Coordinates of C-alpha atoms in Angstrom, one line a residue:
M162 CA -49.9 -14.1 1.9
N163 CA -51.5 -16.5 4.4
D164 CA -49.6 -18.0 7.4
R165 CA -49.0 -21.2 5.6
G166 CA -47.4 -19.5 2.6
A167 CA -45.3 -17.3 4.9
S168 CA -44.0 -20.4 6.7
A169 CA -43.2 -22.1 3.4
V170 CA -41.1 -19.0 2.3
H171 CA -39.3 -18.9 5.6
D172 CA -38.5 -22.6 5.9
T173 CA -37.5 -23.5 2.4
T174 CA -34.6 -22.7 0.0
S175 CA -35.5 -21.5 -3.4
A176 CA -33.4 -22.5 -6.4
V177 CA -33.2 -20.2 -9.4
Q178 CA -31.6 -21.1 -12.8
T179 CA -30.1 -18.0 -14.2
G180 CA -29.9 -17.0 -17.8
P181 CA -26.6 -16.8 -19.9
S182 CA -23.6 -15.6 -18.0
L183 CA -21.8 -12.4 -18.7
R184 CA -19.3 -14.2 -20.9
G185 CA -21.9 -16.1 -22.9
E186 CA -21.0 -19.4 -21.1
P187 CA -23.5 -22.1 -19.8
T188 CA -26.0 -21.1 -17.2
T189 CA -25.1 -21.0 -13.5
R190 CA -27.2 -22.2 -10.6
L191 CA -28.1 -19.5 -8.0
E192 CA -29.3 -20.7 -4.6
V193 CA -30.9 -18.2 -2.3
S194 CA -31.6 -19.3 1.3
S195 CA -33.9 -17.2 3.5
A196 CA -34.0 -19.6 6.4
A197 CA -32.7 -18.1 9.7
E198 CA -29.1 -19.2 10.5
E199 CA -28.0 -20.3 13.9
S200 CA -24.6 -19.9 15.6
P201 CA -22.5 -23.0 16.4
F202 CA -22.3 -21.4 19.8
S203 CA -25.0 -21.0 22.4
G204 CA -27.8 -18.5 21.8
P205 CA -29.1 -16.9 18.6
I206 CA -27.3 -14.6 16.2
T207 CA -28.6 -11.2 15.3
T208 CA -27.6 -10.7 11.7
G209 CA -29.4 -7.4 11.1
P210 CA -31.0 -6.5 7.7
L211 CA -30.5 -9.2 5.1
L212 CA -28.8 -8.3 1.9
P213 CA -29.1 -10.2 -1.4
G214 CA -26.1 -12.1 -2.8
L215 CA -25.3 -13.4 -6.2
S216 CA -23.4 -16.5 -7.4
F217 CA -21.5 -16.7 -10.7
T218 CA -18.9 -19.2 -11.6
S219 CA -18.0 -17.8 -15.1
G220 CA -15.0 -15.7 -14.1
F221 CA -13.5 -18.0 -11.5
D222 CA -12.6 -21.7 -11.1
R223 CA -16.0 -23.0 -12.1
E224 CA -16.6 -24.0 -8.5
P225 CA -20.2 -23.8 -7.4
F226 CA -21.1 -21.1 -4.8
S227 CA -23.9 -21.4 -2.3
V228 CA -25.3 -17.9 -1.7
S229 CA -27.6 -17.1 1.1
A230 CA -29.3 -13.9 2.0
H231 CA -26.3 -12.9 4.2
T232 CA -23.5 -15.2 3.3
A233 CA -21.7 -16.3 0.1
V234 CA -19.2 -19.1 0.5
P235 CA -17.6 -21.8 -1.8
V236 CA -18.8 -25.3 -1.2
P237 CA -15.9 -27.6 -1.9
S238 CA -16.0 -30.9 -0.1
A239 CA -13.2 -29.8 2.4
R240 CA -15.4 -27.1 3.9
P241 CA -18.0 -27.8 6.6
D242 CA -21.6 -28.2 5.4
A243 CA -24.6 -26.7 7.0
E244 CA -25.0 -29.5 9.4
E245 CA -21.4 -29.3 10.7
V246 CA -21.5 -25.5 11.1
T247 CA -24.9 -24.9 12.6
G248 CA -25.6 -28.3 14.1
K249 CA -28.7 -28.7 12.0
P250 CA -29.3 -30.6 8.7
A251 CA -29.4 -28.5 5.6
I252 CA -32.9 -27.7 4.3
P253 CA -33.6 -29.6 1.0
A254 CA -34.4 -27.6 -2.1
P255 CA -38.0 -27.6 -3.3
T256 CA -39.0 -30.0 -6.0
A257 CA -41.0 -27.4 -8.0
A258 CA -39.6 -26.2 -11.3
A259 CA -37.3 -23.2 -10.9
A260 CA -38.2 -19.9 -12.5
Q261 CA -36.1 -18.5 -15.2
V262 CA -34.6 -15.0 -14.6
D263 CA -31.8 -13.1 -16.3
V264 CA -29.8 -12.1 -13.3
P265 CA -26.7 -10.8 -15.1
S266 CA -28.9 -8.5 -17.2
A267 CA -30.6 -7.2 -14.1
V268 CA -27.3 -6.4 -12.4
A269 CA -25.5 -5.0 -15.4
S270 CA -28.2 -3.4 -17.5
N271 CA -26.5 0.0 -17.6
V272 CA -22.9 -1.3 -18.0
D273 CA -21.2 -1.6 -21.3
L274 CA -19.4 -5.0 -21.0
E275 CA -16.7 -6.5 -23.1
P276 CA -16.5 -10.3 -23.2
G277 CA -13.8 -11.6 -20.9
S278 CA -12.9 -8.3 -19.3
W279 CA -15.5 -8.0 -16.5
S280 CA -16.4 -10.3 -13.6
I281 CA -18.8 -10.1 -10.7
E282 CA -17.3 -10.7 -7.2
P283 CA -19.8 -13.0 -5.3
N284 CA -17.3 -13.8 -2.6
L285 CA -14.1 -12.2 -1.2
R286 CA -12.3 -15.5 -1.6
A287 CA -12.2 -14.8 -5.3
R288 CA -10.4 -11.5 -4.9
G289 CA -6.6 -11.5 -5.5
P290 CA -4.0 -9.6 -3.4
A291 CA -3.1 -6.0 -3.9
Y292 CA -6.0 -5.3 -6.4
A293 CA -6.8 -1.8 -5.0
V294 CA -3.1 -0.8 -4.9
M295 CA -2.7 -2.1 -8.5
Q296 CA -5.6 0.2 -9.6
E297 CA -4.0 3.2 -8.0
C298 CA -0.6 2.4 -9.6
L299 CA -2.1 2.0 -13.0
A300 CA -4.2 5.2 -12.7
R301 CA -1.0 7.2 -12.0
Q302 CA 0.9 5.4 -14.6
E303 CA -1.5 6.5 -17.3
V304 CA 0.0 10.0 -17.3
A305 CA 3.6 8.7 -17.7
T306 CA 5.4 9.9 -20.8
P307 CA 6.3 6.9 -23.0
R308 CA 10.1 6.2 -23.1
G309 CA 12.0 6.7 -26.3
R310 CA 14.2 4.1 -27.9
L311 CA 17.4 5.4 -26.3
A312 CA 15.8 5.5 -22.8
R313 CA 14.6 1.9 -23.3
A314 CA 18.0 0.8 -24.4
L315 CA 19.7 2.4 -21.4
G316 CA 17.2 0.7 -19.0
N317 CA 15.4 3.8 -17.8
S318 CA 12.4 2.8 -15.6
P319 CA 9.0 3.1 -17.2
L320 CA 7.4 4.0 -13.9
H321 CA 5.9 7.4 -13.3
P322 CA 7.3 9.0 -10.1
D323 CA 3.8 9.1 -8.6
A324 CA 3.2 5.4 -9.4
R325 CA 6.4 4.1 -7.8
S326 CA 5.2 3.9 -4.2
W327 CA 2.0 2.2 -5.3
Y328 CA 4.0 -0.3 -7.4
S329 CA 6.2 -1.1 -4.5
G330 CA 3.2 -1.5 -2.3
A331 CA 1.5 -3.9 -4.7
L332 CA 4.7 -6.1 -4.9
G333 CA 4.8 -6.2 -1.1
E334 CA 1.2 -7.4 -0.8
I335 CA 1.9 -10.1 -3.3
V336 CA 4.9 -11.3 -1.3
V337 CA 2.8 -11.5 1.9
A338 CA -0.1 -13.2 0.0
N339 CA 2.4 -15.9 -1.1
A340 CA 3.4 -16.4 2.5
L341 CA -0.2 -16.7 3.7
A342 CA -0.9 -19.2 0.9
Q343 CA 1.3 -21.7 2.7
L344 CA -1.1 -21.8 5.7
G345 CA -3.2 -24.9 6.1
D346 CA -6.8 -25.5 5.1
E347 CA -7.9 -24.5 8.6
W348 CA -7.1 -20.9 7.8
T349 CA -9.3 -18.5 5.8
V350 CA -7.3 -15.8 3.9
L351 CA -8.9 -12.8 2.3
H352 CA -7.1 -10.1 0.3
A353 CA -7.7 -6.4 -0.5
V354 CA -10.9 -6.3 1.6
Q355 CA -12.6 -3.0 0.7
V356 CA -14.2 -1.3 3.7
G357 CA -16.9 1.4 3.9
S358 CA -18.3 3.1 0.8
G359 CA -15.0 4.0 -1.0
S360 CA -11.9 2.2 -2.2
A361 CA -10.1 2.0 1.1
D362 CA -9.1 -1.5 1.9
I363 CA -7.5 -3.8 4.4
D364 CA -4.5 -5.6 2.8
H365 CA -5.3 -9.0 4.3
V366 CA -7.9 -10.5 6.7
I367 CA -7.2 -13.9 8.0
L368 CA -9.1 -16.3 10.3
G369 CA -7.8 -19.4 11.9
P370 CA -7.3 -21.4 15.0
G371 CA -5.1 -18.6 16.4
G372 CA -7.8 -16.0 16.0
I373 CA -8.8 -13.2 13.6
F374 CA -6.1 -10.9 12.3
T375 CA -5.8 -7.8 10.0
I376 CA -2.5 -7.4 8.2
N377 CA -1.1 -4.0 7.1
T378 CA 1.7 -4.8 4.6
R379 CA 4.7 -2.4 4.3
N380 CA 7.4 -2.8 1.6
H381 CA 10.5 -1.5 3.4
S382 CA 12.9 -4.0 1.8
G383 CA 16.5 -3.6 2.9
K384 CA 15.7 -0.8 5.4
K385 CA 16.2 -0.7 9.2
I386 CA 13.1 -0.8 11.3
W387 CA 12.8 0.4 14.9
I388 CA 9.7 -0.1 17.0
G389 CA 8.6 0.8 20.5
G390 CA 5.2 1.8 21.9
S391 CA 3.4 3.7 19.2
T392 CA 6.6 4.6 17.4
F393 CA 7.6 3.1 14.0
L394 CA 10.8 4.3 12.4
V395 CA 12.1 3.4 9.0
N396 CA 15.8 4.3 8.7
G397 CA 15.2 6.8 11.4
Y398 CA 12.1 8.4 9.9
K399 CA 8.8 8.2 11.8
Q400 CA 5.8 6.5 10.1
E401 CA 2.1 6.3 11.1
H402 CA 1.9 2.5 10.5
M403 CA 1.0 1.7 14.2
R404 CA -2.0 4.0 14.3
K405 CA -3.4 3.0 10.9
S406 CA -3.0 -0.7 11.6
A407 CA -4.7 -0.5 15.0
H408 CA -7.6 1.5 13.4
E409 CA -8.1 -1.2 10.7
A410 CA -8.4 -3.9 13.4
E411 CA -10.8 -1.9 15.4
R412 CA -13.0 -1.3 12.4
A413 CA -12.9 -4.9 11.4
A414 CA -13.9 -6.0 14.9
R415 CA -16.8 -3.5 14.8
L416 CA -18.1 -4.7 11.4
L417 CA -17.8 -8.4 12.2
S418 CA -19.5 -7.9 15.6
S419 CA -22.4 -6.1 13.9
V420 CA -23.2 -8.9 11.5
T421 CA -22.7 -11.8 14.0
G422 CA -24.4 -10.1 16.9
R423 CA -21.5 -11.1 19.2
P424 CA -18.3 -9.3 20.3
V425 CA -15.4 -10.2 18.0
S426 CA -11.7 -9.6 18.8
V427 CA -9.4 -8.8 15.9
T428 CA -5.6 -8.5 16.3
P429 CA -3.7 -6.0 14.1
L430 CA -0.4 -7.0 12.5
I431 CA 2.2 -5.1 10.6
V432 CA 4.2 -7.2 8.2
V433 CA 7.4 -5.6 6.7
V434 CA 8.7 -7.1 3.5
N435 CA 12.3 -8.2 3.7
P436 CA 13.6 -5.6 6.1
A437 CA 17.3 -5.3 6.9
S438 CA 16.5 -5.5 10.6
I439 CA 13.7 -5.0 13.1
T440 CA 14.8 -3.6 16.5
T441 CA 12.5 -3.3 19.4
G442 CA 12.9 -0.6 22.1
R443 CA 12.1 -0.8 25.8
K444 CA 8.4 -0.1 25.4
R445 CA 6.3 -3.0 24.1
P446 CA 5.0 -2.1 20.6
R447 CA 1.4 -1.2 20.4
V448 CA 1.0 -3.5 17.3
T449 CA 2.9 -6.7 16.6
V450 CA 5.5 -6.2 13.8
L451 CA 6.8 -9.1 11.8
S452 CA 9.0 -9.8 8.9
S453 CA 7.4 -11.4 5.8
N454 CA 9.9 -14.2 6.3
T455 CA 8.6 -15.1 9.8
L456 CA 4.9 -14.4 9.3
K457 CA 3.8 -18.0 8.6
R458 CA 5.8 -19.5 11.5
W459 CA 4.4 -16.8 13.9
L460 CA 0.8 -17.6 12.9
V461 CA 0.9 -21.4 13.1
R462 CA 2.5 -21.1 16.6
R463 CA -0.3 -19.1 18.0
P464 CA -2.3 -20.9 20.8
R465 CA -5.7 -22.1 19.6
V466 CA -8.5 -19.7 20.5
M467 CA -11.1 -20.8 18.0
S468 CA -12.5 -24.2 17.1
D469 CA -12.8 -25.3 13.5
R470 CA -16.6 -24.7 13.7
A471 CA -16.0 -21.2 15.0
V472 CA -13.5 -20.5 12.2
A473 CA -16.0 -21.7 9.6
H474 CA -18.8 -19.7 11.2
F475 CA -17.0 -16.4 11.3
S476 CA -15.5 -17.1 7.8
M477 CA -19.0 -17.2 6.3
F478 CA -19.6 -13.6 7.4
A479 CA -16.1 -12.4 6.6
E480 CA -16.1 -13.8 3.1
E481 CA -19.2 -11.8 2.1
R482 CA -18.5 -8.4 0.7
S483 CA -21.6 -6.9 2.3
T484 CA -20.1 -7.4 5.7
W485 CA -17.4 -4.8 4.9
H486 CA -18.7 -2.6 2.1
T487 CA -21.9 -0.7 1.5
E488 CA -22.2 -2.3 -2.0
P489 CA -23.0 -6.0 -1.5
V490 CA -22.0 -6.8 -5.1
T491 CA -19.4 -5.1 -7.3
M492 CA -18.4 -5.4 -10.9
N493 CA -14.6 -5.1 -11.6
D494 CA -12.6 -5.4 -14.7
T495 CA -10.3 -7.7 -12.8
S496 CA -8.7 -9.6 -15.7
D497 CA -8.0 -6.4 -17.6
R498 CA -6.4 -4.7 -14.6
L499 CA -4.3 -7.7 -13.6
S500 CA -3.1 -8.1 -17.2
Q501 CA -2.1 -4.4 -17.4
F502 CA -0.2 -4.6 -14.1
E503 CA 1.6 -7.8 -15.2
Q504 CA 2.7 -6.0 -18.4
L505 CA 4.0 -3.1 -16.4
R506 CA 5.8 -5.4 -14.1
M507 CA 7.5 -7.1 -17.0
Q508 CA 8.6 -3.7 -18.4
V509 CA 10.0 -2.7 -15.1
D510 CA 11.9 -5.9 -14.7
A511 CA 13.3 -5.7 -18.2
A512 CA 14.5 -2.1 -17.6
R513 CA 16.2 -3.1 -14.4
Q514 CA 18.0 -5.9 -16.2
R515 CA 19.3 -3.6 -18.9
A516 CA 20.4 -1.1 -16.3
R517 CA 22.4 -3.9 -14.5
L518 CA 24.0 -5.0 -17.7
W519 CA 25.1 -1.4 -18.4
L520 CA 26.6 -1.1 -14.9
L521 CA 28.4 -4.4 -15.4
A522 CA 29.8 -3.3 -18.7
L523 CA 31.0 0.0 -17.3
G524 CA 32.6 -1.8 -14.4
V525 CA 34.4 -4.3 -16.6
G526 CA 35.5 -1.5 -18.9
A527 CA 36.9 0.5 -16.0
I528 CA 38.9 -2.5 -14.8
L529 CA 40.3 -3.1 -18.3
I530 CA 41.0 0.5 -19.1
T531 CA 42.6 1.6 -15.7
P532 CA 46.0 -0.3 -16.2
V533 CA 46.4 1.2 -19.7
A534 CA 45.5 4.6 -18.5
I535 CA 48.0 4.4 -15.6
A536 CA 50.8 3.2 -17.9
E537 CA 50.1 6.1 -20.3
I538 CA 50.2 8.6 -17.5
V539 CA 53.6 7.2 -16.3
R540 CA 55.0 7.3 -19.8
L541 CA 54.0 11.0 -20.1
I542 CA 55.5 11.9 -16.8
I543 CA 58.8 10.2 -17.7
S544 CA 58.9 12.0 -21.0
L545 CA 58.5 15.3 -19.4
L546 CA 61.3 14.6 -16.9
V547 CA 63.9 13.5 -19.5
I548 CA 66.0 16.4 -20.8
P549 CA 66.9 16.0 -24.5
G550 CA 70.6 15.7 -25.4
R551 CA 71.8 14.6 -22.1

């Protein structure tokens, strides 16, 4: 390729019209930008090796995605455009006719797909809360013995013992996600961010005027929490939440720094879902611990440490899966898994309701039967004390 051609490749944005989507719906526009991005701050950004991204709207809200070689972000009108983030006008797309390629087939050539059950994650904003925990819960629930009619009637829980902690954890992450959803548009909220090469994830990553935070959610509803230094006690029993939370933040800071080329500070948080109390000892806790009820208020009251342009800049990197995971694109049966977990949740709620009704019936029965039983005992005692013929 001559110098002129190389320059054209570097300075232009190519537009590709994909073939049919995975669900057989209308085609989706894929934009790939190879132009070098600049930071809204002074000096260049070292992004490292560029990784390809994909954009599909079939499985989501039909909102167009702009996918560059290193970023994948939604482009609603409320979000800053290229000129606002980088200080430079966006490069117009070429007028030449776009080539036709079948991107879904190239990505999923060896995968047996069922219509409506699989989706490609182009951007972490499309990922719902607690997805990884739901998967673990359902995997353990598969070996559970089905309940009989009597067990269902009595309200026995359908949960397998090994699945209970995962089920509780998923509910806790959903509660925290609902609290984070109340933050304003100036905040970027990501859920279940998978890190590394496996399935380990960070419950929530949030970016806003108050900084960048990782959240480790713990569902200790109704329990007493004591914190001090590196110690975290739940009803008197020590947990490793402090160490794990600090490790998550350090890892997130390292990954974000590597893709932006600048040092990034990430603050770890532990959010406890509906605790009975949180008591702080004399030593300042190594990690900030909050109740799910106070999370939103604590975040919005943080002093501003990042401008809106800075939040938008770091969000572009944080929202891309390749920043966190070794696989830049993943295919997940999200709709199927979410549906299974919702069905399990309905079964658990129905079982609890039946159990409560049985307890209520037994309590009412005891109240009604007790006076009759006492009267009968008194009558029996009197009959034994009375001597016949006197």
